Short mmCIF file of C-alpha atoms in Angstrom, two decimals:
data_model
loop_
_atom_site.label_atom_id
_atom_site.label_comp_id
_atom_site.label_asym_id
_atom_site.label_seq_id
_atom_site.Cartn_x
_atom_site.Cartn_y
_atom_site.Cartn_z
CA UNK S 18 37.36 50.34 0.15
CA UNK S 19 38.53 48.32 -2.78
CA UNK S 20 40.27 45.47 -0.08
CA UNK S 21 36.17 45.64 1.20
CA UNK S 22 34.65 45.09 -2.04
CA UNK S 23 37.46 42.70 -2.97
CA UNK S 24 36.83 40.27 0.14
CA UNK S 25 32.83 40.53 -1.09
CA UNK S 26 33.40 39.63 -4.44
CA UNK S 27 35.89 36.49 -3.64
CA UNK S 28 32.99 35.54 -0.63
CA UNK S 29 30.46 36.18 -3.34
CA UNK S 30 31.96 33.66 -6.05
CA UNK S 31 32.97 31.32 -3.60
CA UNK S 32 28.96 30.92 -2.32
CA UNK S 33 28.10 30.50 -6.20
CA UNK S 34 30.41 27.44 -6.00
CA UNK S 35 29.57 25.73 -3.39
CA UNK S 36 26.06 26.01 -4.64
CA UNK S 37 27.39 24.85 -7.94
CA UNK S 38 29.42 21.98 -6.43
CA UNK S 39 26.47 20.72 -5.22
CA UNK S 40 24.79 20.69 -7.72
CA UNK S 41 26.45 17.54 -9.70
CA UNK S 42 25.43 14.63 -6.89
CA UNK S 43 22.22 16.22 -6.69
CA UNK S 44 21.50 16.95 -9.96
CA UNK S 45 22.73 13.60 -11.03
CA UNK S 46 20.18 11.88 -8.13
CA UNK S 47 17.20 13.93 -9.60
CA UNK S 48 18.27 12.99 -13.05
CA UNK S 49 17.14 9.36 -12.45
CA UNK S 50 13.31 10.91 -12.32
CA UNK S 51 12.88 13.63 -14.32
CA UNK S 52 14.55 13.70 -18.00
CA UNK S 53 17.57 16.75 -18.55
CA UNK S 54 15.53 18.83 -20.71
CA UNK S 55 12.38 18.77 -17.99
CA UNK S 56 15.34 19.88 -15.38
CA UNK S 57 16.36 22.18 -17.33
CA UNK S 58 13.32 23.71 -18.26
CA UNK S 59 12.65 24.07 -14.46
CA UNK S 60 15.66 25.70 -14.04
CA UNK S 61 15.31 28.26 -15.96
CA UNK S 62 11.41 29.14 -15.51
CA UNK S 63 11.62 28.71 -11.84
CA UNK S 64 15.00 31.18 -11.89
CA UNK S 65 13.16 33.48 -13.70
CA UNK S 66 10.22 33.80 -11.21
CA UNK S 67 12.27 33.86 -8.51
CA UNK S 68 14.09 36.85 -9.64
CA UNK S 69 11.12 38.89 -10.99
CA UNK S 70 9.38 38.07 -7.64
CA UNK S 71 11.98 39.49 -5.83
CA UNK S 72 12.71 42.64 -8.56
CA UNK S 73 9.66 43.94 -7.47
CA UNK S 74 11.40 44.56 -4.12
CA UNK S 75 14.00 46.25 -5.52
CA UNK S 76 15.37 49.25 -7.54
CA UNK S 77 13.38 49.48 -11.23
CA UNK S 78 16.58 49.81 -13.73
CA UNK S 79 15.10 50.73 -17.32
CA UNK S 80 16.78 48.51 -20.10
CA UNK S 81 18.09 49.97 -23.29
CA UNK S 82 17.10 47.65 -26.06
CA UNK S 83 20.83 47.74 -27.11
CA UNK S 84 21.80 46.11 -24.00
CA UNK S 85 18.48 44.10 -23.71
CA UNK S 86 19.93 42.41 -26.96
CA UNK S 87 23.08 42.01 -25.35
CA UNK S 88 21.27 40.33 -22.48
CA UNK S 89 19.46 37.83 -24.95
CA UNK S 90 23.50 36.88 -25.75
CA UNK S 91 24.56 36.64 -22.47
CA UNK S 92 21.59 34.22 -21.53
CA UNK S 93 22.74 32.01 -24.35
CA UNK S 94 26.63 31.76 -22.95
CA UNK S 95 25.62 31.69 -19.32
CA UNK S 96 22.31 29.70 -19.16
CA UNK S 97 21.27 27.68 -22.48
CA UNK S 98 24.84 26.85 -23.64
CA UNK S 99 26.22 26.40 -19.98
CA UNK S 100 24.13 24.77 -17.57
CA UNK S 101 21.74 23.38 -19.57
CA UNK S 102 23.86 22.37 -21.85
CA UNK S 103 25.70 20.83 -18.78
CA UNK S 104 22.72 19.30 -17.42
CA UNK S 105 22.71 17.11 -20.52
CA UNK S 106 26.26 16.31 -20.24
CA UNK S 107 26.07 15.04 -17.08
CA UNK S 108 22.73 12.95 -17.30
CA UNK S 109 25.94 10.83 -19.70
CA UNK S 110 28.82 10.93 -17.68
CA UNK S 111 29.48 10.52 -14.45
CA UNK S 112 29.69 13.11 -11.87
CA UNK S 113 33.74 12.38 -11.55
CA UNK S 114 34.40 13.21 -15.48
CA UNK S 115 32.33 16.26 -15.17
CA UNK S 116 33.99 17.38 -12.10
CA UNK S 117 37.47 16.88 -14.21
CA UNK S 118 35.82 18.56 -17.49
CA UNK S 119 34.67 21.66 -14.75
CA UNK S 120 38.81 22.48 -14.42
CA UNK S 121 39.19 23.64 -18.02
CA UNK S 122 37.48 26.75 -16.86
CA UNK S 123 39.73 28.97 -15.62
CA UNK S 124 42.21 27.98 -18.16
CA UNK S 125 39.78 28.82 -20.82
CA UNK S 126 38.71 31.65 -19.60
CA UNK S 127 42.67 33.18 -19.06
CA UNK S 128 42.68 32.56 -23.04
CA UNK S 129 39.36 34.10 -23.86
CA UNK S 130 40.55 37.38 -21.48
CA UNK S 131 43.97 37.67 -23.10
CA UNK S 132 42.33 37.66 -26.78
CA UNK S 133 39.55 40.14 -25.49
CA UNK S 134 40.07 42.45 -22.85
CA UNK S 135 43.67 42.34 -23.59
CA UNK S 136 44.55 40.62 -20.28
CA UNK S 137 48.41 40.17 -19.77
CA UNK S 138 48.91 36.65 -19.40
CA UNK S 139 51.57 36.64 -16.53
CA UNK S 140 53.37 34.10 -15.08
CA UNK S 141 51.69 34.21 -11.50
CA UNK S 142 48.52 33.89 -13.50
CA UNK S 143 49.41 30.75 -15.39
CA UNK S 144 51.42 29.29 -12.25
CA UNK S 145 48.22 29.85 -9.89
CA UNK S 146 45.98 28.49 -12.56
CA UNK S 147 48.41 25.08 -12.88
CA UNK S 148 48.67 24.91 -8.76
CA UNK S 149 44.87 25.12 -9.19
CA UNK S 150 44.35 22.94 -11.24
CA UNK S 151 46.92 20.52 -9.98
CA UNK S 152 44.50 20.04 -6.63
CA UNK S 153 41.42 19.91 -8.39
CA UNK S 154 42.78 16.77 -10.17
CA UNK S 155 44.42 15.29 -7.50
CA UNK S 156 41.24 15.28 -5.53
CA UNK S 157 39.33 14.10 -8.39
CA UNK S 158 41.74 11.04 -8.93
CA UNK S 159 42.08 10.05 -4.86
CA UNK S 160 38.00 10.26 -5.13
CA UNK S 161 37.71 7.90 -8.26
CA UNK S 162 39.53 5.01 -6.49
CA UNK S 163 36.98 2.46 -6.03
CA UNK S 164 34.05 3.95 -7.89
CA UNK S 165 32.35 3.45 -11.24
CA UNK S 166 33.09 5.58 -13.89
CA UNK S 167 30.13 5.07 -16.40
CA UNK S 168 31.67 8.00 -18.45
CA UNK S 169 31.13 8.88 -21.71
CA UNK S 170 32.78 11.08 -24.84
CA UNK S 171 29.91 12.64 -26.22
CA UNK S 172 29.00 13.66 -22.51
CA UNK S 173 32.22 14.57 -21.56
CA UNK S 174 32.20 17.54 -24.65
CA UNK S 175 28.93 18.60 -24.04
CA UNK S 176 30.08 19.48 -20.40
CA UNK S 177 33.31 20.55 -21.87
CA UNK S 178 31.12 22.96 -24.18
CA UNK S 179 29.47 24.27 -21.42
CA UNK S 180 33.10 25.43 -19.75
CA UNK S 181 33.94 27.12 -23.11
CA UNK S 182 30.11 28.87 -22.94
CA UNK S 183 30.15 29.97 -19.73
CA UNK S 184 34.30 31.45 -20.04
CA UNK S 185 32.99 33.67 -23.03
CA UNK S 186 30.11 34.92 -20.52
CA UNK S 187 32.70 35.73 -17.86
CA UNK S 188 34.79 37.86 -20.33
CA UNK S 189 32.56 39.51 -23.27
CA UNK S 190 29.64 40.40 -21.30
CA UNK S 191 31.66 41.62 -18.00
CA UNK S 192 30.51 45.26 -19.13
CA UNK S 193 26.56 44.59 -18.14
CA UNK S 194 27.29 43.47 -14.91
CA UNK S 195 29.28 46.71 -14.39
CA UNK S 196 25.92 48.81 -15.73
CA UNK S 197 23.28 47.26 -14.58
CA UNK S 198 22.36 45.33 -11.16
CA UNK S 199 22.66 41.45 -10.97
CA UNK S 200 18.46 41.30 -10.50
CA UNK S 201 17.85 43.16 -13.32
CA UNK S 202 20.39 41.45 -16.00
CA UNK S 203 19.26 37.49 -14.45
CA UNK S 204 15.79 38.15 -14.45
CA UNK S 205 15.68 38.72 -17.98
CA UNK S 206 18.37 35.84 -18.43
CA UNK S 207 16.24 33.32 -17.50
CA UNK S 208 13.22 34.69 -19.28
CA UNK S 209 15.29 34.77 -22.31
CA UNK S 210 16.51 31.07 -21.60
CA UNK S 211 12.88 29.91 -20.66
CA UNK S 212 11.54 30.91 -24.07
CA UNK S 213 14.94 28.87 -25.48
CA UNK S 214 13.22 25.67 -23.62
CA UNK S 215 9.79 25.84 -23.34
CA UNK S 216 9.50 24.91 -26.85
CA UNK S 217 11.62 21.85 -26.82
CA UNK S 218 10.25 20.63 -23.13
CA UNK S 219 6.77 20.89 -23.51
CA UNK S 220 5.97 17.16 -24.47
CA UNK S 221 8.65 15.87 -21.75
CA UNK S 222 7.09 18.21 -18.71
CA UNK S 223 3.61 16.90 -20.25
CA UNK S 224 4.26 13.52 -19.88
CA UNK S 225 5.54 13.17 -16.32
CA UNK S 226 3.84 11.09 -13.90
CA UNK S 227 4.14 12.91 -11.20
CA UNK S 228 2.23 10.41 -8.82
CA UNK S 229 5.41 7.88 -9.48
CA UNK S 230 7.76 11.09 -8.65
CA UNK S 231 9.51 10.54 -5.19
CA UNK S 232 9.37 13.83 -2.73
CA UNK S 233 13.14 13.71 -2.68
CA UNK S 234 13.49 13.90 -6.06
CA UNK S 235 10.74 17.12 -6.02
CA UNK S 236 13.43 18.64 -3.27
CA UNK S 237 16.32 18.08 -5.60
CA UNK S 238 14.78 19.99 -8.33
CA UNK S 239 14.25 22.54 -6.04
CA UNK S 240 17.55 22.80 -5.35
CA UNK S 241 18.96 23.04 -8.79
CA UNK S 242 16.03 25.59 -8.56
CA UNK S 243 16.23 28.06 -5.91
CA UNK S 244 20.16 27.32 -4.44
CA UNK S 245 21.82 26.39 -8.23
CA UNK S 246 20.28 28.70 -10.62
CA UNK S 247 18.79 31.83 -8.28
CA UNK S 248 21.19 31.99 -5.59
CA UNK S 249 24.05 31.19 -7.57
CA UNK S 250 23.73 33.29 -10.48
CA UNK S 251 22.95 35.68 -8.29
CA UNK S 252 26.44 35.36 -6.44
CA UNK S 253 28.34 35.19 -9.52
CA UNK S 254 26.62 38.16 -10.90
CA UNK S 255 27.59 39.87 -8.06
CA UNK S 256 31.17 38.64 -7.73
CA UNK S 257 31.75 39.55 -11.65
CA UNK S 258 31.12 42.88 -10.89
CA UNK S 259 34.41 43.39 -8.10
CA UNK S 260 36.71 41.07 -9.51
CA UNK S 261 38.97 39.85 -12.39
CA UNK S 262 37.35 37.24 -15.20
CA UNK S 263 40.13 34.97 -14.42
CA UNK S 264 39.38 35.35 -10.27
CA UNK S 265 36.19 34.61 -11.00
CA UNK S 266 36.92 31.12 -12.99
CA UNK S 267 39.20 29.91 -9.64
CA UNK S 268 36.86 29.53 -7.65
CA UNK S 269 35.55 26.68 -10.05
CA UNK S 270 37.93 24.38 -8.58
CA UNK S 271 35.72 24.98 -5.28
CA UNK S 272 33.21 22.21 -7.02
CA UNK S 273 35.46 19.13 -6.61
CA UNK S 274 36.16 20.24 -2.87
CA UNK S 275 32.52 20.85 -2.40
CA UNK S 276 31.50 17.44 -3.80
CA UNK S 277 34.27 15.82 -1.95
CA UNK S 278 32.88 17.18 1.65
CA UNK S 279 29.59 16.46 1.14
CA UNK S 280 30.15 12.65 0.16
CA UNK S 281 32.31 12.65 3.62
CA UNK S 282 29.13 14.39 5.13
CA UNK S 283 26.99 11.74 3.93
CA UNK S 284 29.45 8.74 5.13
CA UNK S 285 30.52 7.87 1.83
CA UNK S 286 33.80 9.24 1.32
CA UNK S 287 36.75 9.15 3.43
CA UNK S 288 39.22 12.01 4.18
CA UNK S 289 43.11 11.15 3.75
CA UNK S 290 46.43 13.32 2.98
CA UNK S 291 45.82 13.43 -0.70
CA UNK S 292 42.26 15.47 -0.04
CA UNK S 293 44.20 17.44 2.35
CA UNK S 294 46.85 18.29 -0.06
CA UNK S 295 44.46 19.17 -3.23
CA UNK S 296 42.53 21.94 -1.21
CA UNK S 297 45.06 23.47 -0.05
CA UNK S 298 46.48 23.48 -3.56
CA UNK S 299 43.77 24.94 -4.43
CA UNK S 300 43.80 27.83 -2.36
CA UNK S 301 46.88 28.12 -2.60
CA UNK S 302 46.34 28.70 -6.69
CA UNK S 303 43.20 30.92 -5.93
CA UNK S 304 45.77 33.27 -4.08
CA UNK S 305 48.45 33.74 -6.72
CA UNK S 306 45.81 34.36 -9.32
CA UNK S 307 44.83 37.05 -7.29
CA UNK S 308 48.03 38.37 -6.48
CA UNK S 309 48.93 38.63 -10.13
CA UNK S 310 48.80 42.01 -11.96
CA UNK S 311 45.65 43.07 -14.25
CA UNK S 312 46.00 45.20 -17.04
CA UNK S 313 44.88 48.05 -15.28
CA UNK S 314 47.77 47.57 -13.25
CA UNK S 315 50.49 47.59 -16.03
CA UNK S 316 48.87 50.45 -17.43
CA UNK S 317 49.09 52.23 -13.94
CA UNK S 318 52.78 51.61 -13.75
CA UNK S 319 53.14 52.95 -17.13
CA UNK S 320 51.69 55.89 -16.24
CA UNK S 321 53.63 56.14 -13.41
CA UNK S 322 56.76 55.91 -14.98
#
């Protein structure tokens, strides 16, 4: 039973990656349209509907307004301090620096789960996180031969910022996802974010020509819509629930991998022994995370003995 829920969760959080991985060359594409905060603010509105619409086919879970304050948190760390803040980041760097900022993430997160939940920081944990991370780079490097980097500081942090945001998510608010169903705790997520946006947007939404907008662009936000925000939040969600904080962070090295394979998809990337050699690194560092003991596990053997 738990090897069956484990396989779901790791399936689970490697879907919201991909989705996620995506979501920097297409984001980036329908950033050259529509302004960050007007992406944003579609983000999280659309999100929102999507997941109330589909509440109604599901379970009704009643809400203590303890947690529902809790939930107001939780929106800040996972939605308006992570993506969106994100979204910003990357409309000033380029795709490649944001892919590099994304590895900080489970590293972060090992930090925030040792000072936390109390999470033994072992040495398979630290070696699968460097193995990890050691792919994601090399990938990143072997696909920033050639290319432009148009990076910059300021959007660098603010991506950075959103790794540190999202970490914190991962670890303090583990507890809701454990109470309540992933439906339930996003669909009030990305209310809570909306009414964080709205505000701010309103002039930038108001003023968009949308006769000037391409239809490709109106795909792309739909997209970061419907595949970035509701079907991978509700993944993660979902994947937070069966596994480790730290497990969950891996798979974040996915999003390199993901954008490499769709630029070879699309004809404009090439696939040589370095790529080869970075995911597997990858994998490889996604599999001694997992093989590395929680502290449920040390307490077990204590017990035990």
């Amino acid at each position: 039973m738990d090897n069956s829920k484990n396989l779901h969760g790791h399936l689970f959080a490697l879907t919201a990656n991909i989705m996620w991985g995506l979501m920097a060359p297409i984001g980036k594409s329908a950033l050259q349209e529509f302004s960050a905060l007007s992406v944003t603010t579609f983000r999280m509105v659309g999100a929102a509907a999507a997941f109330w619409i589909l509440s109604i086919f599901c379970k009704q879970e009643h809400v203590n307004h303890r947690d529902m304050l809790k939930i107001f948190f939780a929106s800040l760390f996972a939605l308006v301090f992570n993506q969106g803040v994100f979204i910003f980041g990357l409309s000033m760097t380029s795709p490649i620096d944001a892919s590099i900022v994304t590895t900080t993430l489970p590293i972060v997160t090992m930090i925030v789960a040792a000072i936390y939940l109390k999470e033994p920081v072992t040495n398979k944990k630290v070696l699968g996180i460097f193995v990890g991370a050691m792919g994601a780079l090399i990938l990143i490097m072997s696909s920033q031969a050639g290319s432009n980097g148009n990076g910059s500081l300021i959007g660098d942090l603010l991506c950075l910022i959103a790794q540190i945001s999202f970490s914190i998510y991962l670890t303090v608010f583990k507890g809701l996802t454990q109470q309540y169903s992933a439906v339930t705790i996003n669909k009030w997520m990305f209310v809570y974010a909306s009414m964080c946006y709205i505000p701010f947007s309103y002039y930038d939404i108001s003023t968009i020509q949308w006769a000037s907008i391409s239809t490709v662009a109106i795909i792309q936000v739909l997209y970061v819509v419907l595949g970035g925000s509701f079907l991978a939040y509700l993944c993660i969600m979902t994947a937070q629930k069966l596994l480790r904080p730290t497990v969950v962070s891996m798979y974040n090295y996915m999003q390199p991998i993901v954008a490499t394979i769709a630029a070879i998809i699309m004809g404009i990337g090439s696939f040589g022994w370095q790529k080869g050699l970075a995911i597997a690194l990858v994998f490889l560092g996604v599999y001694i995370v997992t093989q590395s003991k929680s502290k449920a596990d040390f307490e077990k053997a204590g017990r035990e003995l």
